[in-house]
Each structure stands twice: as C-alpha cells, then as structure tokens.
Short mmCIF file of C-alpha atoms and ligand atoms in Angstrom, two decimals:
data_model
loop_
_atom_site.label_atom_id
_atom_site.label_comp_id
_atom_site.label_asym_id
_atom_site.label_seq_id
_atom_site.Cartn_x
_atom_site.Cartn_y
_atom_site.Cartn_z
CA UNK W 1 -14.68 -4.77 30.82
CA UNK W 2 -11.01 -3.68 29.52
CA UNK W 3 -8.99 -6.41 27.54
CA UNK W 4 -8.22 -9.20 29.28
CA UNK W 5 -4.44 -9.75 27.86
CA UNK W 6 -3.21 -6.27 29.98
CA UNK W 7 -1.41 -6.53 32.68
CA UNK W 8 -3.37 -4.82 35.61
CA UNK W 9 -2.17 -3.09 38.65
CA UNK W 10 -3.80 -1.46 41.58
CA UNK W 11 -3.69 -0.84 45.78
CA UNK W 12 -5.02 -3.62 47.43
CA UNK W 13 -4.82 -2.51 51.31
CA UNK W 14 -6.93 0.27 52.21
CA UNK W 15 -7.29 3.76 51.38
CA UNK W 16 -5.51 6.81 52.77
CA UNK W 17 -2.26 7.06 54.90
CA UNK W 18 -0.97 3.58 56.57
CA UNK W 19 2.27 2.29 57.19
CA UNK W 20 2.29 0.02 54.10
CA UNK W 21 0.62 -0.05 50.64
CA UNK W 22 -0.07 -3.48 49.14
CA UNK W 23 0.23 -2.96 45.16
CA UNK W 24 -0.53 -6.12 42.98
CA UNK W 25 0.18 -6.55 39.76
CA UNK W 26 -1.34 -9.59 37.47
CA UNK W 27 -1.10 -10.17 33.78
CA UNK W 28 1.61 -11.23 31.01
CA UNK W 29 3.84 -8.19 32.08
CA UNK W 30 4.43 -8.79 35.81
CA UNK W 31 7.62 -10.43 35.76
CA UNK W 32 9.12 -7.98 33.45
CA UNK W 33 7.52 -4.59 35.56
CA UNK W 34 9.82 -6.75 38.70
CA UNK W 35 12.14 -6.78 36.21
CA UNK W 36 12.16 -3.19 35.40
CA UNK W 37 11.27 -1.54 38.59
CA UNK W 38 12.54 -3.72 41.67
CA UNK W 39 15.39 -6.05 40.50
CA UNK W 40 16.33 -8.73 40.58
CA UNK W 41 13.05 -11.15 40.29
CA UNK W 42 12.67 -12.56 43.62
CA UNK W 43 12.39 -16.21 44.20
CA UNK W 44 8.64 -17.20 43.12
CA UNK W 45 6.65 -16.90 46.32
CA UNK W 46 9.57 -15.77 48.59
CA UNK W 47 9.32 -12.10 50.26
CA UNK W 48 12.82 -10.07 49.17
CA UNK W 49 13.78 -6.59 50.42
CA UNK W 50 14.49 -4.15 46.96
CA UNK W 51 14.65 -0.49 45.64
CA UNK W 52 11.84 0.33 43.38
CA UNK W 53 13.23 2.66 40.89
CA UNK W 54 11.05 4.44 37.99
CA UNK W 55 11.87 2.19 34.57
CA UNK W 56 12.28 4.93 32.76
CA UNK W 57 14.24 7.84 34.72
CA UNK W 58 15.46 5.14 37.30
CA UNK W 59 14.78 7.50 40.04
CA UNK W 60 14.31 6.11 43.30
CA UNK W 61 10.44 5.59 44.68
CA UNK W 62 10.77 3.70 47.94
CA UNK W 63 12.69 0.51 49.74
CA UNK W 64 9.83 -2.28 49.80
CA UNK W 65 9.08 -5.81 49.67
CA UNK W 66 8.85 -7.77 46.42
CA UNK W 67 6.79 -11.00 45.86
CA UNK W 68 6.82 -13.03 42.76
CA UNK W 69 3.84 -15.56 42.27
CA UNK W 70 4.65 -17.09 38.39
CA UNK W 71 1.29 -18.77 37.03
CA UNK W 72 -0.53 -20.68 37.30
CA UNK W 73 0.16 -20.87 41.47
CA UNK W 74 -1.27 -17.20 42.28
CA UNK W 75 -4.48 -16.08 42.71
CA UNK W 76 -5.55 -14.96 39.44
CA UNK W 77 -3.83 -18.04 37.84
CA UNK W 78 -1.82 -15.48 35.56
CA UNK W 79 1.56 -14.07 36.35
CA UNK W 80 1.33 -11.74 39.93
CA UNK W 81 3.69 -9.65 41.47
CA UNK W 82 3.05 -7.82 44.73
CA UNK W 83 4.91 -4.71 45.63
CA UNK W 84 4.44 -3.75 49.64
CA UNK W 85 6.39 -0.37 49.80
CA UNK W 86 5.46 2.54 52.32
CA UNK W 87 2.11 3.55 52.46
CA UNK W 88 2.52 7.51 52.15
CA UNK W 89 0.66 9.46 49.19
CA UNK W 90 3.05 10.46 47.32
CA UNK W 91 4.97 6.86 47.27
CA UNK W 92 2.02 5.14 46.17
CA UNK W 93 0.91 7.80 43.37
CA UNK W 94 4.75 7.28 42.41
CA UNK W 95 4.69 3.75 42.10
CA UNK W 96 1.32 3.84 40.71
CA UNK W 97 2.30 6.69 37.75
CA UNK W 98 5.63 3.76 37.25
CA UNK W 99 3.56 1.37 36.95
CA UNK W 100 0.77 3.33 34.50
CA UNK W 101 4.19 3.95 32.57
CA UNK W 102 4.99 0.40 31.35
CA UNK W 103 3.62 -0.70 27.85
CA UNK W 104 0.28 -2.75 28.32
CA UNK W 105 0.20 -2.34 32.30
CA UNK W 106 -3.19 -0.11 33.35
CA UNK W 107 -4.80 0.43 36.29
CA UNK W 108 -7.50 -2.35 37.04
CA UNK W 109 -11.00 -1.80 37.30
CA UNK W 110 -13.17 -3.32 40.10
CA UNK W 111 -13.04 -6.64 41.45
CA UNK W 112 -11.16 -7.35 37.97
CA UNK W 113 -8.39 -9.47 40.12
CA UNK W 114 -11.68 -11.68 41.23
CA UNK W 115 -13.21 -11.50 37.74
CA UNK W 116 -9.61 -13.34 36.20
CA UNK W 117 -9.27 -15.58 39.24
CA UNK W 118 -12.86 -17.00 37.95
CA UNK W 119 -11.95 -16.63 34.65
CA UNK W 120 -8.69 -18.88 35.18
CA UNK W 121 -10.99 -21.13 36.87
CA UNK W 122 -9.53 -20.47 41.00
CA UNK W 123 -12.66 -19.57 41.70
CA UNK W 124 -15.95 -19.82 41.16
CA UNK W 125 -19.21 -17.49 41.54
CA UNK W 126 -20.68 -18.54 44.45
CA UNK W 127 -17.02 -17.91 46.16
CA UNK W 128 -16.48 -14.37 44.73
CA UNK W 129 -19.94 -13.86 46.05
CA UNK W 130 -18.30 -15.03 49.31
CA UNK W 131 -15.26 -12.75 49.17
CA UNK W 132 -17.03 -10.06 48.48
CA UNK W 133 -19.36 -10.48 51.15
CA UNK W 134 -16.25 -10.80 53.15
CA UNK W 135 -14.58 -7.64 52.46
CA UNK W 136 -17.84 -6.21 53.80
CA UNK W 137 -18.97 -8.41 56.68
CA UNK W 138 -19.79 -6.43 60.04
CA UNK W 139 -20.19 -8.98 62.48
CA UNK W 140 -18.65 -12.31 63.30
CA UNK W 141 -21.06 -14.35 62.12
CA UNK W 142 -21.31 -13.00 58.80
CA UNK W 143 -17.72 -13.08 58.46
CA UNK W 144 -17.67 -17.01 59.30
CA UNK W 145 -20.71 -17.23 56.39
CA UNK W 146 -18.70 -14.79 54.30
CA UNK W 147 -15.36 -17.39 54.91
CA UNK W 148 -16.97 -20.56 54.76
CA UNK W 149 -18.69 -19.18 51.24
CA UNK W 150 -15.29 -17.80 50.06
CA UNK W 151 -13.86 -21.37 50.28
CA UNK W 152 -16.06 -23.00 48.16
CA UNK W 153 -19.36 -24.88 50.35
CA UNK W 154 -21.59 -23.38 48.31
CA UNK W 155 -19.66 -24.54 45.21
CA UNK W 156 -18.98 -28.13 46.57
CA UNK W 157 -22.45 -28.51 47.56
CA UNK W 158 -23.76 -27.48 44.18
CA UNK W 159 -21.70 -28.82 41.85
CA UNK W 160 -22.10 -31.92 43.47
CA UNK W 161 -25.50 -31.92 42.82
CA UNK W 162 -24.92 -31.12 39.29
CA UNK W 163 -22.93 -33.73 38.41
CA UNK W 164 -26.01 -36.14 40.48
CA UNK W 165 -28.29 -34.76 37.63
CA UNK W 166 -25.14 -35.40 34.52
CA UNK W 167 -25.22 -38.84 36.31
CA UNK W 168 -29.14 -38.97 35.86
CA UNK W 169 -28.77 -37.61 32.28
CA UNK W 170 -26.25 -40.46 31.59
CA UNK W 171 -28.73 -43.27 33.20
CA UNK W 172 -31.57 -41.76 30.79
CA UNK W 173 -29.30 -42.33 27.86
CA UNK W 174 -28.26 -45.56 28.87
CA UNK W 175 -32.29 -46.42 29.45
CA UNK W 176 -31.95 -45.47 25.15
CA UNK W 177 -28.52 -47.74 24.46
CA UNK W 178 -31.08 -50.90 26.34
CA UNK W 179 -33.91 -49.92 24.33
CA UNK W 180 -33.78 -53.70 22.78
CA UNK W 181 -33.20 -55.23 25.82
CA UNK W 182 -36.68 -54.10 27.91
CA UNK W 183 -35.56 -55.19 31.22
CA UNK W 184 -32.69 -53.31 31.48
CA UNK W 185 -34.03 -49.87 29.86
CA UNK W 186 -36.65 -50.11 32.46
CA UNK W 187 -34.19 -50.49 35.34
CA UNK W 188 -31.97 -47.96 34.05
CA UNK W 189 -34.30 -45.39 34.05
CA UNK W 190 -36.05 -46.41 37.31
CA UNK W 191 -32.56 -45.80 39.07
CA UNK W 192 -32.48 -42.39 36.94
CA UNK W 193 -36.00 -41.68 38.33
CA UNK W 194 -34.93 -42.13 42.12
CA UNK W 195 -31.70 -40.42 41.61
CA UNK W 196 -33.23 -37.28 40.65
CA UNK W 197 -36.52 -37.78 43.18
CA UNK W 198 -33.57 -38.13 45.80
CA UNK W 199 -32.01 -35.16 44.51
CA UNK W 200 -35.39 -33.18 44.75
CA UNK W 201 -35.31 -33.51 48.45
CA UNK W 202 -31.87 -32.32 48.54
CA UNK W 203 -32.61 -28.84 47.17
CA UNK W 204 -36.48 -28.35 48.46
CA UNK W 205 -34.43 -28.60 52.11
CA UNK W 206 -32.02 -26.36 51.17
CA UNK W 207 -34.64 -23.89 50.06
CA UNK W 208 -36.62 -24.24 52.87
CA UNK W 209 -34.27 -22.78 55.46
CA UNK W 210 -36.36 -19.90 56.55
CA UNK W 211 -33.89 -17.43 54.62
CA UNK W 212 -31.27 -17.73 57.58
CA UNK W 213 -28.29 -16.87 55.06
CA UNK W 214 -29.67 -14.36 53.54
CA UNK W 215 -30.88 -13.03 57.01
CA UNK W 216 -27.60 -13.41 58.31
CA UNK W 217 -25.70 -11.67 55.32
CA UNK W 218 -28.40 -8.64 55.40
CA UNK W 219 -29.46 -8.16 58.49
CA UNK W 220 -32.57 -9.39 61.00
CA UNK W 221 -34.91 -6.02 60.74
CA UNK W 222 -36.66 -5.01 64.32
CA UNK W 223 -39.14 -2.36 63.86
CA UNK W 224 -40.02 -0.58 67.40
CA UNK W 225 -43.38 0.37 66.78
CA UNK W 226 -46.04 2.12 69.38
CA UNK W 227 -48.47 4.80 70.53
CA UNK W 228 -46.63 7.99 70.40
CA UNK W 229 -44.87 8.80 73.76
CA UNK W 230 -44.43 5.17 75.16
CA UNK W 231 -40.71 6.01 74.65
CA UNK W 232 -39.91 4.41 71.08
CA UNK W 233 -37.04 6.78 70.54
CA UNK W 234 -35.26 6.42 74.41
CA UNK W 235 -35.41 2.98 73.41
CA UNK W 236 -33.44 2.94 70.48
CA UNK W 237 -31.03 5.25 72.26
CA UNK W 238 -30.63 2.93 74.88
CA UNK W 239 -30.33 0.10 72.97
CA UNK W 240 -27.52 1.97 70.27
CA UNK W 241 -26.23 3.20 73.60
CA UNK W 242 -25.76 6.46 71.69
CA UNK W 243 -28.16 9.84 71.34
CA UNK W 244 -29.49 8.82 67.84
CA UNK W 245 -33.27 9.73 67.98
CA UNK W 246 -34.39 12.93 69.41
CA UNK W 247 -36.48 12.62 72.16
CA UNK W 248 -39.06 14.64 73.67
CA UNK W 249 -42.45 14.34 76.25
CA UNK W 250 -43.96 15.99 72.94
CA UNK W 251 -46.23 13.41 71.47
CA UNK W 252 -45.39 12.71 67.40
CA UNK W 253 -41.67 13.69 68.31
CA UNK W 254 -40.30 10.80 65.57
CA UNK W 255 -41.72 11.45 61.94
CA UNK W 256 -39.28 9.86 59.88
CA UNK W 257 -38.36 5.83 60.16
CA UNK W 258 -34.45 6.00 62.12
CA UNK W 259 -32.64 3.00 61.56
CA UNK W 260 -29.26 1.83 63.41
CA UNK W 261 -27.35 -1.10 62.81
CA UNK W 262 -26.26 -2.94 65.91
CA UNK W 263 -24.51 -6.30 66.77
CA UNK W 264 -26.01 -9.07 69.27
CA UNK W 265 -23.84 -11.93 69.96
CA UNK W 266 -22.17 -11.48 66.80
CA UNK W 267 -25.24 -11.30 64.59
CA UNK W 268 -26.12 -8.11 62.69
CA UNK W 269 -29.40 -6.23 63.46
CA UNK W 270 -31.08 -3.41 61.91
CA UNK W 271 -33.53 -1.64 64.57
CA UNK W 272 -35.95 1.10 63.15
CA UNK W 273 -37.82 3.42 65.05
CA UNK W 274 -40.97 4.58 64.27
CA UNK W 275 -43.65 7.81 64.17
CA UNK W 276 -46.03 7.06 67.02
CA UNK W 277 -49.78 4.78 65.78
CA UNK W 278 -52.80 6.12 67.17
CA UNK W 279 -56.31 6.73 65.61
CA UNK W 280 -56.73 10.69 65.98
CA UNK W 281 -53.88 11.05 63.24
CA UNK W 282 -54.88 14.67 61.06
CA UNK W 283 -51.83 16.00 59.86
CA UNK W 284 -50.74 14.64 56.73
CA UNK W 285 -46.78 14.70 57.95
CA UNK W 286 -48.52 12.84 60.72
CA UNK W 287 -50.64 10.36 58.16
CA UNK W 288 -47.65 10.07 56.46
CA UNK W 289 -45.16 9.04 59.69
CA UNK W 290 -47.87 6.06 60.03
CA UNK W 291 -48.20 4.71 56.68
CA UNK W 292 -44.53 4.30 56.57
CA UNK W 293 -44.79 2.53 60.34
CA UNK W 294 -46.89 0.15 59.24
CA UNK W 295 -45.31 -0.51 55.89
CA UNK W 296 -41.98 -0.90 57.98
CA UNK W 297 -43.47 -3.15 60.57
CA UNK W 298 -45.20 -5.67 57.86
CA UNK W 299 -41.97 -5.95 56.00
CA UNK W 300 -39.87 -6.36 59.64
CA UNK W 301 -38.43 -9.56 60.82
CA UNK W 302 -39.39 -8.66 64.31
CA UNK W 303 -42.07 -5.92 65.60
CA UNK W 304 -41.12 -5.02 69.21
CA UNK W 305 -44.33 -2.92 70.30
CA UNK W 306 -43.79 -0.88 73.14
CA UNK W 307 -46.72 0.72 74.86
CA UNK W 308 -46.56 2.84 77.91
CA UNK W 309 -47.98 1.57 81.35
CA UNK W 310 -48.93 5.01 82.40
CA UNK W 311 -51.29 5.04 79.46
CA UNK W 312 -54.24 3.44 78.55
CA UNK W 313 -53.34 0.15 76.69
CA UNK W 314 -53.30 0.55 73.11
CA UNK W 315 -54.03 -2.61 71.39
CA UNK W 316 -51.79 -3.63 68.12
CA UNK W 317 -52.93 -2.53 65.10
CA UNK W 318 -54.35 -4.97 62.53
CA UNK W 319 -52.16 -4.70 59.82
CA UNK W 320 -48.70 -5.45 62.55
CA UNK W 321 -51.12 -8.22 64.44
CA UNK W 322 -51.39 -10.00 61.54
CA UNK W 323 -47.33 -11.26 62.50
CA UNK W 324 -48.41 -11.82 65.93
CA UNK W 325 -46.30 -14.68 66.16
CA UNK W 326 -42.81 -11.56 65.17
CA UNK W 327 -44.23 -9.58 67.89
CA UNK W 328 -42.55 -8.99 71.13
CA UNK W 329 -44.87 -6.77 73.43
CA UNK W 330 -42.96 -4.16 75.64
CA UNK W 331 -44.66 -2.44 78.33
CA UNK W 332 -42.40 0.58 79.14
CA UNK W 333 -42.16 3.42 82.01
CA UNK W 334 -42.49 0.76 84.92
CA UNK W 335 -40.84 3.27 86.96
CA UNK W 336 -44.30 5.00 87.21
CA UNK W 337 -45.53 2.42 89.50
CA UNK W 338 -44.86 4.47 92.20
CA UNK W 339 -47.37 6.93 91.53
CA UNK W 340 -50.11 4.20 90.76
CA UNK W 341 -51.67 5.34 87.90
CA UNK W 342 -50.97 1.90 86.03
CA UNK W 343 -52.57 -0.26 83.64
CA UNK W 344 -52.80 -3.46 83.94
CA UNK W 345 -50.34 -5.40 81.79
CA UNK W 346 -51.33 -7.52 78.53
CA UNK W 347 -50.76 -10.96 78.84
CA UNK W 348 -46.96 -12.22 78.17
CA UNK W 349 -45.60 -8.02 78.14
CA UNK W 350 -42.23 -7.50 79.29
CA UNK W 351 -42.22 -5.11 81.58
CA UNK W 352 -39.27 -2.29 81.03
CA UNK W 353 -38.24 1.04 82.45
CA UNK W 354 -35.80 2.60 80.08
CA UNK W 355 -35.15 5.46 82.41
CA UNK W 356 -33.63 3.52 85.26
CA UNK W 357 -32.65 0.71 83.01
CA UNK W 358 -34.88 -1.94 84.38
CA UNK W 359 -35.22 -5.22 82.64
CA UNK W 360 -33.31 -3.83 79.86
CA UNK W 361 -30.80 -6.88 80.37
CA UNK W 362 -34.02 -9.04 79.97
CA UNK W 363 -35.54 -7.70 76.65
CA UNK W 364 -31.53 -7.95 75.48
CA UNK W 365 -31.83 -11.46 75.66
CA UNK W 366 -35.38 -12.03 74.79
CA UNK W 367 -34.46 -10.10 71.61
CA UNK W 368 -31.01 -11.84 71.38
CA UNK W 369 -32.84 -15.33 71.31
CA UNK W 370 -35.64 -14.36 68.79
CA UNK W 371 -32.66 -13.17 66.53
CA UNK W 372 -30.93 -16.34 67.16
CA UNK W 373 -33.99 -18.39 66.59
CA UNK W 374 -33.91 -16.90 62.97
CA UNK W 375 -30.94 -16.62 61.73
CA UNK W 376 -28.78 -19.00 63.65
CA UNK W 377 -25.68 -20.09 62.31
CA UNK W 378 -25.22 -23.55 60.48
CA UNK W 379 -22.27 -25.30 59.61
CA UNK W 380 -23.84 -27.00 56.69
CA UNK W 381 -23.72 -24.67 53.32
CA UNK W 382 -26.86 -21.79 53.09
CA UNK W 383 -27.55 -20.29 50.46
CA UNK W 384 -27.08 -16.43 51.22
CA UNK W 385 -28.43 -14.50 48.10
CA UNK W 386 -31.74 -14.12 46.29
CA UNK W 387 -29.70 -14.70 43.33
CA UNK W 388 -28.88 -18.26 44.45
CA UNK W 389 -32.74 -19.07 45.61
CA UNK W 390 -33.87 -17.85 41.83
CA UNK W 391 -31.74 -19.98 40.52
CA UNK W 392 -32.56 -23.05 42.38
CA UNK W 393 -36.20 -22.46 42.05
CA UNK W 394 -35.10 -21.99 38.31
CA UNK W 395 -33.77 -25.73 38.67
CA UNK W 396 -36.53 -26.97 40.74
CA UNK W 397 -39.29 -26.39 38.18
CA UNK W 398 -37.97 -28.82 35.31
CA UNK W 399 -37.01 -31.78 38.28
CA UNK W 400 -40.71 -31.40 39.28
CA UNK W 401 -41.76 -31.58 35.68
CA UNK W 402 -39.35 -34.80 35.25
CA UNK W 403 -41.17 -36.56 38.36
CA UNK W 404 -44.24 -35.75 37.23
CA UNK W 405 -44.32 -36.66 33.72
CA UNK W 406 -44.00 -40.19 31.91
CA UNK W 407 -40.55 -41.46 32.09
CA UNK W 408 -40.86 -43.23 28.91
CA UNK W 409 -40.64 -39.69 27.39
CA UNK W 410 -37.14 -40.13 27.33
CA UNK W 411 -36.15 -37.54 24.87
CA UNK W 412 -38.48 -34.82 27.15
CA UNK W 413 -37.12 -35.86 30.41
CA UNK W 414 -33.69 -35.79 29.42
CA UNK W 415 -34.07 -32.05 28.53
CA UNK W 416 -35.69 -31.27 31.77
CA UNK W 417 -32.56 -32.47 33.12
CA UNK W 418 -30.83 -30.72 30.98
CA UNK W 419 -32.43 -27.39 32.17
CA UNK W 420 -31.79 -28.10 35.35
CA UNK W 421 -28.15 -28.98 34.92
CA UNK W 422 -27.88 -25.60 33.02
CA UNK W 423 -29.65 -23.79 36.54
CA UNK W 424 -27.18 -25.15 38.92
CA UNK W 425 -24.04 -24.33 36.18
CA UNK W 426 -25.47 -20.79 35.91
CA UNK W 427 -25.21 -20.47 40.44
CA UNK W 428 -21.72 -21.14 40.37
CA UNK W 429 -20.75 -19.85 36.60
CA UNK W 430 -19.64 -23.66 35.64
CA UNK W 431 -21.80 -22.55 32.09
CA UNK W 432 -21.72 -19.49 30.42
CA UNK W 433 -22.81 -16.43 32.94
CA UNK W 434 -21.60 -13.49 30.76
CA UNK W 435 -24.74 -11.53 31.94
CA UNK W 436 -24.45 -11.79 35.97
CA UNK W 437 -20.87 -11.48 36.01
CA UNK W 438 -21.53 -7.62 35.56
CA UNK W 439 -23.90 -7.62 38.41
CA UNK W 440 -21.56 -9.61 40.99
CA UNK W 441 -18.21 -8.11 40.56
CA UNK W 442 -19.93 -4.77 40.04
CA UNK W 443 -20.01 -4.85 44.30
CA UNK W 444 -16.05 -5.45 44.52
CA UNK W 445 -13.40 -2.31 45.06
CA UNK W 446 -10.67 -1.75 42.91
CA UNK W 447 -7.94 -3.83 43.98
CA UNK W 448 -10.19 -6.76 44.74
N1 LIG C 501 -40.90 7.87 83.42
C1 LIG C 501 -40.39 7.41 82.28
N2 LIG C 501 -40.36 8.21 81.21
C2 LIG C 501 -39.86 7.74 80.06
C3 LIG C 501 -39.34 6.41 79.99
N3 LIG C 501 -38.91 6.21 78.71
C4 LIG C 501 -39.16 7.36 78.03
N4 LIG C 501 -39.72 8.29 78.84
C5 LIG C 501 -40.14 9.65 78.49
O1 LIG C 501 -41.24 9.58 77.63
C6 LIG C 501 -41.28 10.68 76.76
C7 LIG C 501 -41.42 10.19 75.33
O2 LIG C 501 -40.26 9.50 74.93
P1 LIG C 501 -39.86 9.25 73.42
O3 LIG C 501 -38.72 8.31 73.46
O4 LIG C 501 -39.69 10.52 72.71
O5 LIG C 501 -41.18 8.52 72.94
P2 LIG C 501 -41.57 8.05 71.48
O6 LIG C 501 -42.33 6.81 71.64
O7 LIG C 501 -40.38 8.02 70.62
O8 LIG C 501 -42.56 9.19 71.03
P3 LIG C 501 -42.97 9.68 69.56
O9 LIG C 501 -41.74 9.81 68.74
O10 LIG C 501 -43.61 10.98 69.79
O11 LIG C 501 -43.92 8.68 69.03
C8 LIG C 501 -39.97 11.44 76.99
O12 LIG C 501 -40.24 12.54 77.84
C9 LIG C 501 -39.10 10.43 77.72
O13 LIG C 501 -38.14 11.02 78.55
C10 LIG C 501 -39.38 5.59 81.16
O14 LIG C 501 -38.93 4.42 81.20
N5 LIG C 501 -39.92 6.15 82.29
MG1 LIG C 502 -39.93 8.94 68.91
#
C-alpha cells in the first residue's frame, strides 16, 4: 500500500462511455485541487454547477458538478471532493491527467477509499466485507445480505459480544481486588463464569446455521447427475432457458462439468451438468467425465438425478447415495408413455418431460423450496464468510477451555478471555489486522 498522507483520486461509476463520470478525490489536498480546478469551493455537502479548468494551462475540461465533503463528515473521514463531469473518454482521461498533475494527488489503488474509511474508523471489516460483497451481489437476496452487512449487523452483533467477554475479563479481576473478602471473590467470578457460559451459547448458535450466509453469498450448487442420455444437458437448457449444453441422442454427449448461474426467487444458484454414470465406462475421456461427476455431486448442495423412463432404471451410485437426503430423483422423457415401453417409477420420482415441458413448473418449485430450505433469508445477522467462521471457532476454543477448567485459576482464565477477546477484535479489525487487510480489500475495484 502507497502512503497514506496522498491525496488519492480515481472514477468511481463504471467503466466505459456513460453520460456521467463520478471522480472522487480524498486526502489533505482535496480542497485545494477544488480550489485549483473547479472554483470557487462549494458549500460543504451542497451540489454546485462549475468549469473544471486544467491548474496549470487553465484550459477548459468540462462543465460538471462539484461536491465538497470537509472531514471528518465524508466517507473516508479525510477531506473528499467529488467531481461528476461528462462521462466521455477523453473528459475523464483529461480530468484524470489534471488531477495526476497536482503535487501529492495520485491515482488510488483498489478499494483504498474503503481501506481509509476503516482506517479513520467509518467502517469496520466485517462492513467492507459487506460493501464489497455488494458491489458484486447478483440476486436480491444477496444484495439485502450484502446491505444489511454493509451497515454494520455483523459489527454490532460482534462487538457486542466482545465487550460481554471485556465485561467478563473485568468481573475476573474484580474476583482478584475481593481476594480478602472470600464471599465476594467467589460471587464475582461465579457471575463471570455464567456471563461467558451465556455467551458460549450465543456464538455455538450462530455457528450452527447450516452455512446459510455463506450459501447465500456463494451460491446453492445443484449438480444434474444421470445415466448418459436421460437428457441431463436439455435439462439445463431448459432450465437456463438458453442453448448452453450441446445436446445429442449420442450417448456420452457431455464430457466436461457445464455450469450456469441462475436466479430462483431471488436466490443465486449454480447448476452443473454432468458426463453421463454408467458401469461399462472404457475410455479414459469417458473415466475421466465420471470421476469429475461424482467428485461434483459429493461436493453439491443438491444432486438432482435424472434417469430416463424409457430406460431401464439405473439406481444412484454409492458415492452420490451417500447424500440421499440432497437428492431429488427426476424421472425424465414421460412423453414416451405413449409408446409403452416404460419403467416403472422409483418411489417419490418426479416425473418430467423436458420436450413438451411437462411438470417442469413442478420440479421449479420443488427445486425452488429445497433452495429455500437452505439458504433462506434471516433478518438476524449471519455470518457470510469462512473467514468469519475461522475466527469464531478461533474464539470458541479458549471460552470452552475457560468453562472447562478451574475458575480459581484466575490468572489462566483471564487469558483465555483474553484470546478470545483478541478473536472477535481480529473479525471486525477492532485489534490490529495488518495481515487480512491485504486479503479483503484485495477483492475491491479501483474507485471503491
Ligand atoms: N422423448 C424425449 N426425448 C428427450 C427428452 N429430453 C431429452 N431428450 C432427448 O434425449 C437425448 C439425450 O439428451 P441429452 O440432453 O443430450 O442427454 P444427456 O443426459 O445430457 O446425455 P449425455 O451428455 O450423453 O450423458 C436427446 O436426443 C434429446 O433430444 C424428453 O423429455 N423426451
Ligand atoms: Mg449431456
């Protein structure tokens, strides 16, 4: 990361040609670049209509809008300026060679606007997390997670449990202060003790929420698995109501795994279709399709096996029957009751027929519901990252020591509180996170 005293610029709307170009500007320099460029300094916060001139040749670059948000009120906390002018090429690389001309004004990396709004303490981890999530949410419902992250319920809800364990740590010390007075120590620290068993609960029930954030902010993975031929690939195509897999009467058409993001009821799904299963596999292109089948279908969310009713039943294979309870059986080419050549059904199949579109609408919402099941959408705070779950788990171990070690200890258990404290400071970067700021802001574009 560049010095931290520049003043930073950069295009915060999109890329390419658009009717206007957001350019921001944060650092020690802003309100002398509005000084220099677009004067006068507009009123702090108020929009105001002025001709942005090069400060050095004074040549005219555009008409635009000026804001001026003086610190600490902006959204780094340090001086900002916001230029809106005309969002042309040329304007922009204008303004943007102006701006690049100005003593101690560069061009900012990535997400280095977020990186000084956590710095200047606006916001924390956890919420940048959230923006940036944001900036690339699909669907609606990971927007709302995205938003509701963004404005802090991760960082309410775990702060607030760190200052619960500060509270513990100060009963524990207290429980020392007493030590004369028996009576008191021991009540001291048997209010410490419940505080923290309390707290326990707390987190194990945050943990154990059957990954629905992280589901949610990812994607729920459906893996169409099947014998080759029962129609694997029209189903995907019907269901991405586009041509994405090729499909042919050819058994072992679909070699590769083809994945296509989709939306149901606002909730972001990942369906992957699959090289055909069956026994009499020689080929190794063939062997290979498989292995990755199965490998896909035991890391899926949801195995939707579709067999073909024209065809003898093929039975799941072990390795995907072991998640019986992920597996939706589909029993496809219905329209081929006609000739009476069928099979009889396995128990609890839903019959389809993707050629005339029969009980499509009914695996929809069979799938729809499964999703929903899963993922859901809760207004209480969920953690959304394997980052966060580490990190709790990284808090959980020394509470677990604390309850299960003499409280007497007092010295001991006070620094198992202390490591826990220092797990829940490191989620939302309230102690010193040097090392995973890298790693978060590393996702934000420039201009973020
Ligand atoms: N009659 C009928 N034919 C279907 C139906 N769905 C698919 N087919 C046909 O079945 C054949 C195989 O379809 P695919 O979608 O390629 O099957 P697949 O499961 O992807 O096959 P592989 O990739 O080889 O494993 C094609 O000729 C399709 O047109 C259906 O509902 N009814
Ligand atoms: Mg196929």
């Amino acid at each position: 990361m560049r010095p931290a005293g520049d003043t930073i610029f950069a295009v915060s709307s999109g890329r390419g040609r658009a009717g206007v170009a957001v350019v921001r500007i944060s650092g020690p320099a802003a309100g002398a670049v509005l000084d220099q460029m677009a004067p006068p300094r507009p009123k702090p916060r108020f929009a105001a209509f002025r001709t942005v001139r090069h400060p050095a040749t004074g040549e005219m670059l555009d008409e635009a809008l000026a804001l001026w948000f003086p610190a600490p009120k902006s959204e780094t906390g340090e001086d900002m300026a916001e230029l809106q002018v005309h969002g042309g090429h040329a304007v922009v690389q204008g303004v943007l060679a102006a701006l690049g001309s100005i003593a101690g004004c560069r061009l900012a990396e990535p997400g280095e606007f977020a990186r000084r709004a956590l710095e200047n303490g606006k916001l924390d981890l956890t919420g940048a997390e959230g923006l940036a999530d944001l900036i690339e949410a699909e669907t609606a419902a990971q927007r709302r997670q995205a938003l509701r992250q963004a404005g802090g319920s991760l960082f309410r809800l775990y702060e607030g449990w760190r200052q619960r364990l500060i509270g513990a740590m100060a009963q524990l010390e207290a429980g020392i202060d007493f030590s004369d007075e028996p009576d008191v120590a021991a009540d001291t620290l048997k209010t410490a003790r419940a505080e923290v068993a309390a707290l326990t609960g707390d987190i194990a029930r945050h943990l154990d929420d059957g990954h629905r954030g992280e589901l949610l902010r990812e994607g729920f993975h459906v893996v169409l698995a099947g014998p080759p031929n029962a129609g694997k690939s029209s189903l995907l195509n019907a269901l991405a109501r586009r041509e994405v897999a090729i499909v042919s009467d050819e058994a072992g058409t679909t070699r590769d795994v083809i994945e296509v993001r989709l939306e149901l009821e606002g909730l972001p799904v990942i369906i992957s279709d699959t090289a055909g299963l069956h026994a009499a596999a020689t080929g190794k292109v063939e062997q290979e399709g498989m292995r990755r089948t199965v490998a896909r279908a035991r890391a899926a969310d949801l195995v939707l096996w579709l067999i073909d009713v024209s065809a003898p039943p093929a039975a799941v294979p072990v390795g995907i029957a072991a998640k019986a309870d992920r597996t939706l059986v589909i029993a496809n080419k219905m329209d081929l009751l006609a000739s009476g050549v069928l099979h009889p059904l396995p128990a609890g199949a839903i019959g389809i027929s993707v050629l005339t579109g029969d009980g499509m609408d009914h695996l929809a919402r069979r799938l729809t519901a499964c999703v929903r099941a899963r993922i859901g959408e809760s207004e209480a705070p969920v953690l959304t990252q394997a980052r966060h779950r580490q990190q709790l788990e990284r808090c959980m171990a020394p509470l677990t020591s604390f309850l299960g070690s003499p409280i007497g200890e007092v010295e001991l258990r006070a620094e198992d509180l202390r490591r826990a404290a220092h797990a829940l400071g490191r989620l939302t970067g309230a102690v010193d996170v040097e090392d995973v700021l890298d790693q978060v802001f590393s996702r934000f574009c420039i201009g973020k």
